[in-house]
Structure formats: C-alpha cells, structure tokens
PDB file of C-alpha atoms in Angstrom:
ATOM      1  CA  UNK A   1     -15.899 -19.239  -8.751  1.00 69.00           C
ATOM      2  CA  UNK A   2     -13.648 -15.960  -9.155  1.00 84.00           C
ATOM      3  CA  UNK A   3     -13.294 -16.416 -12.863  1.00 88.00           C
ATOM      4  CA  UNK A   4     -14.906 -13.041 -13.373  1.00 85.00           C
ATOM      5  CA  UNK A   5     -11.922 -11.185 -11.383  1.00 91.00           C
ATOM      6  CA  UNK A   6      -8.659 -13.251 -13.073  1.00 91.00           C
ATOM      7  CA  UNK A   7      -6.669 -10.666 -15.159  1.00 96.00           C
ATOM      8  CA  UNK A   8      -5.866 -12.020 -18.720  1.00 95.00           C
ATOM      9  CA  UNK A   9      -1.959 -10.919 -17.903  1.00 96.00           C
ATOM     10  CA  UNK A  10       0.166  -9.821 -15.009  1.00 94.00           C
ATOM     11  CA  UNK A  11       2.907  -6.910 -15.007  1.00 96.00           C
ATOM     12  CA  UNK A  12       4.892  -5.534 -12.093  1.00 96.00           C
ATOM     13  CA  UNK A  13       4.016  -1.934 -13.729  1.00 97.00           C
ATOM     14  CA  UNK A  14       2.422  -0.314 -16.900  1.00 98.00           C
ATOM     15  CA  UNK A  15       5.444   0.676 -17.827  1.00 98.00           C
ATOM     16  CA  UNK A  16       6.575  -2.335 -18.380  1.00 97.00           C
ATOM     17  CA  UNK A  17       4.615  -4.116 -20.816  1.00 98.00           C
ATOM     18  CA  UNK A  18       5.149  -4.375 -24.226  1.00 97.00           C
ATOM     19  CA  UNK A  19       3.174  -1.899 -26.379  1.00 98.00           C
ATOM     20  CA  UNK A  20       4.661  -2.562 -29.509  1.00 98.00           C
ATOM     21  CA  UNK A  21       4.069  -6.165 -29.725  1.00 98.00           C
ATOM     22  CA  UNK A  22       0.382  -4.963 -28.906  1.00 98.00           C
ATOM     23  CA  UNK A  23      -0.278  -3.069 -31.369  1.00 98.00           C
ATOM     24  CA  UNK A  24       1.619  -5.233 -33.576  1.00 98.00           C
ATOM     25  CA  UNK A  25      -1.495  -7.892 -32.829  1.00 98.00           C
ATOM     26  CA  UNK A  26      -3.415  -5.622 -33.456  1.00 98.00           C
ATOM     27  CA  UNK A  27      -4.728  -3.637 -30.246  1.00 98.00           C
ATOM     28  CA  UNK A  28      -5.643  -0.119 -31.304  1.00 98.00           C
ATOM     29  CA  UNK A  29      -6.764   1.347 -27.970  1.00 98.00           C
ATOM     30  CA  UNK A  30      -5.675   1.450 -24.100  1.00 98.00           C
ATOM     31  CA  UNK A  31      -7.773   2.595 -21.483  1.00 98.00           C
ATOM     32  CA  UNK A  32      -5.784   3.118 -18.259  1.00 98.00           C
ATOM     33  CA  UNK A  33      -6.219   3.560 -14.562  1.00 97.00           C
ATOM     34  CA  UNK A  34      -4.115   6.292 -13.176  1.00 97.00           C
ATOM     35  CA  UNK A  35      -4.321   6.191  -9.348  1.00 94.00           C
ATOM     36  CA  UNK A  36      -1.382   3.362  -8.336  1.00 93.00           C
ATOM     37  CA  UNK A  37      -1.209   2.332 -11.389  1.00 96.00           C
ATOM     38  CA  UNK A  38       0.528   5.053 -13.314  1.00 98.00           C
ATOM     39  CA  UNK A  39       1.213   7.321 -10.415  1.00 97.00           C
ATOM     40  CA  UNK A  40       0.889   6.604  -6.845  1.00 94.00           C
ATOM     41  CA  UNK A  41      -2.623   7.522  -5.262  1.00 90.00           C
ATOM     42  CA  UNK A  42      -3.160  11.005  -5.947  1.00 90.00           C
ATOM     43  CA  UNK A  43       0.072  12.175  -7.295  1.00 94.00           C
ATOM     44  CA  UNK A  44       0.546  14.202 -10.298  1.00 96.00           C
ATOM     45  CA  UNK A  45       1.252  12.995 -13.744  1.00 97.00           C
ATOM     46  CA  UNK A  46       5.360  12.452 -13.867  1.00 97.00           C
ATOM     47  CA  UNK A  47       8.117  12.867 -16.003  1.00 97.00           C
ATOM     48  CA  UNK A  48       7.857   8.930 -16.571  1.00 97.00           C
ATOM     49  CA  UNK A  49       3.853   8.827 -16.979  1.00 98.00           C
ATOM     50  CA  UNK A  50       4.328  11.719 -20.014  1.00 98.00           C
ATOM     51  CA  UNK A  51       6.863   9.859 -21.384  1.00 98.00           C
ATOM     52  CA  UNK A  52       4.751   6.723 -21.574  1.00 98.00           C
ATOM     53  CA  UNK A  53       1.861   8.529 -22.986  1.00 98.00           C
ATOM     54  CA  UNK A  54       4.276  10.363 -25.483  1.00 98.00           C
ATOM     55  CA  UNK A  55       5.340   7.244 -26.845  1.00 98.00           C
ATOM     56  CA  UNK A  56       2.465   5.223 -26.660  1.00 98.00           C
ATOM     57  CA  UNK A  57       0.672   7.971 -28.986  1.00 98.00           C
ATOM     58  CA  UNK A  58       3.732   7.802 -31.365  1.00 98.00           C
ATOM     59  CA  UNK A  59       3.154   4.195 -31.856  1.00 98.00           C
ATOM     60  CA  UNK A  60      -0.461   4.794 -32.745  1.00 98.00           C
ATOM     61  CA  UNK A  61      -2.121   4.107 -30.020  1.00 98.00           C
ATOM     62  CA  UNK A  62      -5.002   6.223 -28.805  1.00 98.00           C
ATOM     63  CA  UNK A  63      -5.483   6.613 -25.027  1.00 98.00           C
ATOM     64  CA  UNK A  64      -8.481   7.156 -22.122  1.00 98.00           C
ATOM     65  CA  UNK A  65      -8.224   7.637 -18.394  1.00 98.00           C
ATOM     66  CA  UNK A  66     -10.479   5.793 -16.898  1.00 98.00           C
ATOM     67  CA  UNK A  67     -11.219   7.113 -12.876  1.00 97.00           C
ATOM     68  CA  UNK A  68     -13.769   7.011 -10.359  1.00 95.00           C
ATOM     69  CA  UNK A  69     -12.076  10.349  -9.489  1.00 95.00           C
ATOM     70  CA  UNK A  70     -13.761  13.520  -9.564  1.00 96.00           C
ATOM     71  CA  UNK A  71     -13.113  15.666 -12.938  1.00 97.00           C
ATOM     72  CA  UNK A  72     -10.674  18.146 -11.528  1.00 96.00           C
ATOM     73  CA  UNK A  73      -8.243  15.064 -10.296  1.00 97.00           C
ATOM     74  CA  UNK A  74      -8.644  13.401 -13.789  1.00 97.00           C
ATOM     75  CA  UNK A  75      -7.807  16.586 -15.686  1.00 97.00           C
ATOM     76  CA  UNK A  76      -4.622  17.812 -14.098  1.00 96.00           C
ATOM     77  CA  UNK A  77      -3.687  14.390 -14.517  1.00 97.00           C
ATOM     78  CA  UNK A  78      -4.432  14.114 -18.240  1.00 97.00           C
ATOM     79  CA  UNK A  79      -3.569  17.896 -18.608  1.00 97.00           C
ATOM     80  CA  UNK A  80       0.452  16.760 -18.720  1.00 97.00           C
ATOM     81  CA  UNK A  81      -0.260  13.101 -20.586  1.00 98.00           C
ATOM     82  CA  UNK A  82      -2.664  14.364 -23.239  1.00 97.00           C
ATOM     83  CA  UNK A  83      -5.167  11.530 -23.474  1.00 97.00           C
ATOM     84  CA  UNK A  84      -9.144  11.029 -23.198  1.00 97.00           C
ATOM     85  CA  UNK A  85     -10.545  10.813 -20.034  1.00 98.00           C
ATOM     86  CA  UNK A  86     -13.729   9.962 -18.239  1.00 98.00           C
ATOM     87  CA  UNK A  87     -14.217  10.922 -14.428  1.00 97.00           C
ATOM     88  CA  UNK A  88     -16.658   9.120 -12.089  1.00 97.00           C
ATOM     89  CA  UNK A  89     -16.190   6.105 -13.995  1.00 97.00           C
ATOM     90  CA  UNK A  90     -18.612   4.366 -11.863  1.00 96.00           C
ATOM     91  CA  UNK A  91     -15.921   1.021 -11.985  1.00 96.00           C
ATOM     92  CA  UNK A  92     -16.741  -1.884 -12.537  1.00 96.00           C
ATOM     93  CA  UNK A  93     -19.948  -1.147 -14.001  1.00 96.00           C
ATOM     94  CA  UNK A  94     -18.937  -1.709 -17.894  1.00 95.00           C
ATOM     95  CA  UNK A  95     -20.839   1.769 -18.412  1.00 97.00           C
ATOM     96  CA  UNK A  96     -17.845   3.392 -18.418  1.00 97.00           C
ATOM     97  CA  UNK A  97     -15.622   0.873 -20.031  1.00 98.00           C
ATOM     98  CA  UNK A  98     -17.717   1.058 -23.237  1.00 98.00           C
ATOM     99  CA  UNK A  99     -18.081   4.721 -23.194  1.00 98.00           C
ATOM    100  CA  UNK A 100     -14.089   4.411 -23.518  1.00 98.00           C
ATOM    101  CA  UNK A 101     -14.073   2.353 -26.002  1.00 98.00           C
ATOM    102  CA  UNK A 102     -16.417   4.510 -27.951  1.00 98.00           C
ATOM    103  CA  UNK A 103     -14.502   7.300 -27.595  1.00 98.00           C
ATOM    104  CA  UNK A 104     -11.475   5.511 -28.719  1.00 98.00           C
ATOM    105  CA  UNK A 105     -12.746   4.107 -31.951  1.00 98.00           C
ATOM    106  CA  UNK A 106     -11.999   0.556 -30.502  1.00 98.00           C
ATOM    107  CA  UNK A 107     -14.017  -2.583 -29.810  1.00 98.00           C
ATOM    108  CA  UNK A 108     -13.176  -4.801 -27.196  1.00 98.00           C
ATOM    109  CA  UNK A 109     -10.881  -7.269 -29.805  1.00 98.00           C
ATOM    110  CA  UNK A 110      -8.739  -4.346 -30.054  1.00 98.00           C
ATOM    111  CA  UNK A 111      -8.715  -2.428 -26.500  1.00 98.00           C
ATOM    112  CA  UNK A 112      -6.853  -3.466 -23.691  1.00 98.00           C
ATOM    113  CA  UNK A 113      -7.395  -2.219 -20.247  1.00 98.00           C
ATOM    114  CA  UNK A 114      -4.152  -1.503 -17.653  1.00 98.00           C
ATOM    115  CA  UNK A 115      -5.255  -0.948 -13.693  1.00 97.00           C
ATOM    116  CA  UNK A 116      -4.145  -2.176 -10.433  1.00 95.00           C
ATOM    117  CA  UNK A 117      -7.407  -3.679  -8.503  1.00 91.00           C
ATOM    118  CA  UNK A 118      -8.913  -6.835  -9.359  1.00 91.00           C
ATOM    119  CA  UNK A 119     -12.897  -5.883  -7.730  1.00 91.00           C
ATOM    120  CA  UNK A 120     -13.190  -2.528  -9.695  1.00 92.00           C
ATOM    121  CA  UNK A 121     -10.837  -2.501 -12.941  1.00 95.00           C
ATOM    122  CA  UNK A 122     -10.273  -5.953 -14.033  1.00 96.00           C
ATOM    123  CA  UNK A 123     -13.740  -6.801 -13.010  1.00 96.00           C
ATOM    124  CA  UNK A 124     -15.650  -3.931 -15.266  1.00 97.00           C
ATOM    125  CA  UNK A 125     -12.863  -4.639 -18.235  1.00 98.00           C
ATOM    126  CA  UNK A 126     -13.870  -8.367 -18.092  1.00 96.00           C
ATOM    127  CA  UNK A 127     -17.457  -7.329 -18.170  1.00 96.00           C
ATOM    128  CA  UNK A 128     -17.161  -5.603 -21.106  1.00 97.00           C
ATOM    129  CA  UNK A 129     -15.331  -7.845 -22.542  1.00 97.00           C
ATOM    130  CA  UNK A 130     -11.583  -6.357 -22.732  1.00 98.00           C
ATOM    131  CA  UNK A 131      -8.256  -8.043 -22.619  1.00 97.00           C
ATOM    132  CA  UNK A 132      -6.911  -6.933 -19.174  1.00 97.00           C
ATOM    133  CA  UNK A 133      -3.947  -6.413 -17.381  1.00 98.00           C
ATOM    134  CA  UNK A 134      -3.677  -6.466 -13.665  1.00 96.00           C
ATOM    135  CA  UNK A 135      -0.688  -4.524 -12.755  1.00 97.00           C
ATOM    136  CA  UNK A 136       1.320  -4.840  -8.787  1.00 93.00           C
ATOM    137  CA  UNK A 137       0.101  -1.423  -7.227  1.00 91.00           C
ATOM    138  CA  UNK A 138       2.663   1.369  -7.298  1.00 90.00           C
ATOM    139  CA  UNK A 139       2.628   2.271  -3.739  1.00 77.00           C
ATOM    140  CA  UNK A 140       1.622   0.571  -0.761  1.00 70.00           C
ATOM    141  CA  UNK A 141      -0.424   3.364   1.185  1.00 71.00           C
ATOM    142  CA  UNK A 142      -3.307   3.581   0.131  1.00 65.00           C
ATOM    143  CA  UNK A 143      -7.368   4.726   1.209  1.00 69.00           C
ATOM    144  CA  UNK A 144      -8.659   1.687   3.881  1.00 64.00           C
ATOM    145  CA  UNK A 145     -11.271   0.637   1.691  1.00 69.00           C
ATOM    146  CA  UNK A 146      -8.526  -0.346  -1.180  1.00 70.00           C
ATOM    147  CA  UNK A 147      -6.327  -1.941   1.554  1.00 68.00           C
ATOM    148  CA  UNK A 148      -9.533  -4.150   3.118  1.00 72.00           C
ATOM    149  CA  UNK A 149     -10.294  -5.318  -0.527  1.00 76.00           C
ATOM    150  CA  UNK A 150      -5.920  -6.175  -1.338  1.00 75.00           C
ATOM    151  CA  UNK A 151      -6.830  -8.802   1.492  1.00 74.00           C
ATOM    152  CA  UNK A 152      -9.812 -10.107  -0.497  1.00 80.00           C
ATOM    153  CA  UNK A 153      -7.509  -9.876  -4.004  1.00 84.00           C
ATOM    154  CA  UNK A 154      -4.922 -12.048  -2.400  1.00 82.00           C
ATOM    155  CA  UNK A 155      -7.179 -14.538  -2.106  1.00 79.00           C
ATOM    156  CA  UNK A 156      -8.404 -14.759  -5.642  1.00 79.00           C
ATOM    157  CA  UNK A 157      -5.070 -14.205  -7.033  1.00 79.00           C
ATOM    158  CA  UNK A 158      -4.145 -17.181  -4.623  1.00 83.00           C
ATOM    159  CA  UNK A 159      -6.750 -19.129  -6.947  1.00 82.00           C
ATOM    160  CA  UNK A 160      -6.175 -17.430 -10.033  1.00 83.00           C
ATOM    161  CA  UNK A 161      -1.971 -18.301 -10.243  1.00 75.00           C
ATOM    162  CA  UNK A 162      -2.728 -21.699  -9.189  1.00 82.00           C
ATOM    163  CA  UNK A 163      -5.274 -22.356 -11.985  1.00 82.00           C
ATOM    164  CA  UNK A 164      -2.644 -21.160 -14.158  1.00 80.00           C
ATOM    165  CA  UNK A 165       0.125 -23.990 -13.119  1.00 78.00           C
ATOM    166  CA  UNK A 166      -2.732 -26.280 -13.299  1.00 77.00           C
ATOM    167  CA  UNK A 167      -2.835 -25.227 -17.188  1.00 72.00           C
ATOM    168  CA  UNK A 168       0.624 -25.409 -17.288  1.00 67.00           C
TER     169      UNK A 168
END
C-alpha cells in the first residue's frame, strides 16, 4: 500500500554514506536535495557541504541539485558546491528527476537520488525509477506543511522498517 514511498536505503545524513563503494558498483550520477538534507532549511552551502561536493567530483561523480526552490536560492547554493542544478523541480513529478538525469549523462541503473522527505523526493526518484536514499532531516524546524506531512512519513516508515524485519 505505501510501496511507492519506501526508500531503497536509510542514512542518518548524506554525508555519511559511502560514495566510493557507489561508484565502485557502478553509480555514475547523484542528484541531491539541498534543503535539510545537505544544509538545514534555507541555509547557505557550508564548509562541510563544499567539501562533500569537492570530493564527490574527485571520485568521478557528476552532481545536480534538485529543488522546488526558486532559482536565486538554488544558485547561491550551488554557487559554493559547483554542481548542476534545476530550480522549481516540480517534486515528485519525475519531470524533473529525468531532466537530471539527462543532464548528468546517467540512466536510472546508474543515478542515485539523496533527500530527506518520503512524499516529494523519494516518491518522484521511485517514479523515475532511481535507487534512493531517504536521509533523517538535518534540522527539526522546519515550514508547517513539511512538519504536517513528517506525521504522515512516520507512519509509512512505521510500515516500511517493519516490512524490512519481515524480510529479514
């Protein structure tokens, strides 16, 4: 019944997940979320964000930012991580998930997608067929639309970790 919003993987944070293994197996492309997931909700890119970025492109992968933001939010943001970016995503319609992937090079076997809400990222990633990660939101104030829809992710996460002791 909420199939369609399970992550493939958890992580407490983007920065924690293992990018060399990825590309290792053969992932190529990453298209990020920024707002709580690599910064918290409308923060500027940090020292730690850069760094990620910086290393991420060293190990060959190629990068997209991936917002419902408006342009000028998106840019100062990628201004300081040097990435691709697409603004008024329109998430979780897969639109926008494909024109990342296009601009990456990638195809969905070899993109992954990194964001923090189940309803909007995971959902449109799933849709268009990326490997996702669902990552534990950076900070806890947030906009009271995103806080009225954690409620509703709770429960489906509820679902989702218990089909996954089911499986063992």
């Amino acid at each position: 019944m909420f199939e369609c919003f399970y992550p493939d993987y958890e992580e407490k944070s983007a920065y924690e997940i293992d990018y060399e293994i990825l590309y290792e197996k053969g992932f190529r492309g990453i298209i990020f979320d920024i707002d709580n997931t690599l910064v918290p909700h409308g923060a500027p890119a940090d020292d730690r964000a850069v760094e990620l970025f910086k290393r991420l492109h060293g190990i060959g992968f190629k990068t997209v930012l991936l917002s419902n933001n408006k342009e000028p939010r998106v840019k100062s943001f990628n201004d300081r991580v040097g990435s691709q970016y697409i603004f008024k995503a329109g998430k979780p319609a897969q639109s926008g998930y494909l024109k990342a992937m296009e601009k990456l090079g990638t195809g969905p076997d070899s993109t992954i997608f990194v964001g923090d809400q189940l309803f909007t990222d995971v959902w449109g990633a799933k849709k268009a067929g990326i490997r996702t990660y669902l990552t534990k939101p950076i900070d806890s104030k947030e906009e009271i639309q995103i806080v009225l829809k954690r409620y509703l992710e709770k429960i489906v996460l509820f679902f989702y970790h218990k089909s996954m002791e089911e499986l063992g």
